[in-house]
Phi, psi and omega in degrees: 000107180260010187255009182067225181264001187269337184197180175236151183298329187227003186205138168234239175271150178212086183283336176294316179297312179301318181294315180299316181294322178294316179294321177300316179299314180293321179297317179299319180293315181294322178298329180267007182056039181247144172292160181217156171233114182246114174264104185256114188245093180296147177275334176271151001273020177287170166070213188294163185302123179296339178300332179297328183265335187258356180228171178259010178239200190061225181270359180281199002273150171241127183256179191289348179270355181272119181223167175298338179275002183105184180284122183269152183243013179301151183302322184300327184276340181295332182290332184243356181292133179083006181216139175267356184245009179247150182263152174291147183256100179262016188296339179291341181249331190197127183283341184251359184278114179223156172232147177297156178292159179298322178297318179295319180298316179293317181295330183293344182273352186292331183281336184247344183225154180226153182083147185299319183296310180294320180293328176297319179295310181296318180294323178299319178295317177298323180295318175299319180297320177297318179297312180298321179298321178295321178291322174301315181300318179298310182297324179293316180296328180270010180057035182240003186296309184290338180269001181252127175278119182245123176244134175237118180212169184237157182276333180196164177259203185298320182276058184303143177070020171234166176259014173290161184304319181288354176261318187253346181268111186229175181286153170213106178250135182228136174232123179196073181303317181291345177268002177093008179271113183280146177300140179086000179294133176237130180245126181253012180282163176283115177230163184216164178298336178292349179274349187295314181299306180297331178290315177298315178304318182294316182294323183272002176072035181286134180243161180133201178241132176200163182216135175219170174286334187272177176231157179280135174253020179305314186296327178278335178284323181267002175086008180291333178215170184249356181206159175262153176277069185210135181251342180202162172233161182244138174233140182222139172217128185053237177257007178276137181227138176238135171253116191244124170248177183302317188245346185223148185215135175249132173244130175246125175241114182296118184290338180265349178228077186294145176297115182260358186270317182295144180270158181298330179295337178269303188288344177293345179279353184245116185295333186255019178304132181073011167281129191302309179242123179235129182237127184231141173269104186288342179295322184243354187219062181294336178280356176054061181253337185245110181278118183260013185300327181275336185259328180252072185290333179295311179295323179299314181296319181298313182285331175295323177296320177294322177297316179296320178297320179297315181297322177294316180297319179294319183294329183256356184058031183280125175088001178227128164067021179262358182267123176303138187264132176214105191237145173205151179205156178242128177233110185063237179261006185259131175264120181258123177231157179251176181268013188280347180251123183277346184081172182299135181299322181293333178277330180290317181227070185299330181290348182273354188243158179169194184292342183271351185250134176247108179245028183295342179282345188256075180262327178283154183228004187271166181311132177093352180297130174237134180206172183245132172256132183225160175291141178297147179289148180166183179281123177269183185289349176267001180083009179265145180252123179155191180279125181282314187198163177228158178228130178271125179238154183212143175271112183230119177060030178084007182231133174287135175242150183237130179296330181269359185071033181059039184245013178294126181244127181249124173256114189233117178233126175269130179246000000 
């Protein structure tokens, strides 16, 4: 890389490559009649200038065969390599899957955005939309669109690396007709990215024991209920913490541990940046310009108490992730199981058991289980009656481990 931080010698963004690989993954799963989870993470509009990939000037041109893995020679890329006006050929996977040419994507931003920087942002969003459209076309052609839960969300807004609304409040679009989510459904409840895992588990009917910070919003998405049992959510960046309710929000900025991640171009837009306690009425002040901490002391005290409770919970890990995980779910004819259950210890190491071994302490089988295996009581070869030795075993990553390396030896003689 001879371009410093501004570009790469052979690669910038490549949404055609990402799209083709995502569709290939889904196709392989569908061909095998297997459920799938595809985490598709576009690089645009993040990172280097999209103009480098969508135009033949700036630091480009970069064509569709240029990837971090090197120049690819797959058939799909040959159709668009070396040209900004040719389309990628996804016909080997899908007859209807197409993406607009790079030139078209760049040109489409001219009517709504001006300047290279703004046009790169707008074009990057259009490029993501083209990619998502191709994946929709693939799932539709395979008659799997309505049976696939599709979530589209973002990691941050304009005020990146802050807990202000424009930093942490982002879009969340979900499509899942077969899951009971009707078109046009709008949810106004407080939800967070930490809710995604429990929500997916809920939709696929996963059973077992697990614990997360989040809650499932399945019931409000499918219309089973109208509200969540939640009064606030927490957002954190660096040492900054926000306690957010529907209408009121508290921001705490640690004066001794200043946020070093946000850039001056972002935080200069906020008059109360680095004020320790900031209280905002989101109903009338979504831009968070008027700090009510001195005037609305009741709300300040209420949210400060919630903040303190959160800090205590985080410090003690209370209420999160202390439950051993044992998960299973059925999708169609496929049984999905996880590695969190080690199974019965006697079945895992049958040669380790017999009349001389007492494993009555080891009844649980889920991740994190710790127990003791000991020699059965009786007369040993020294003429002593009692427990000769013990071995500590633990279920880790779905596998039983033994402190002795499964080398506990019991000498048991009845007299």
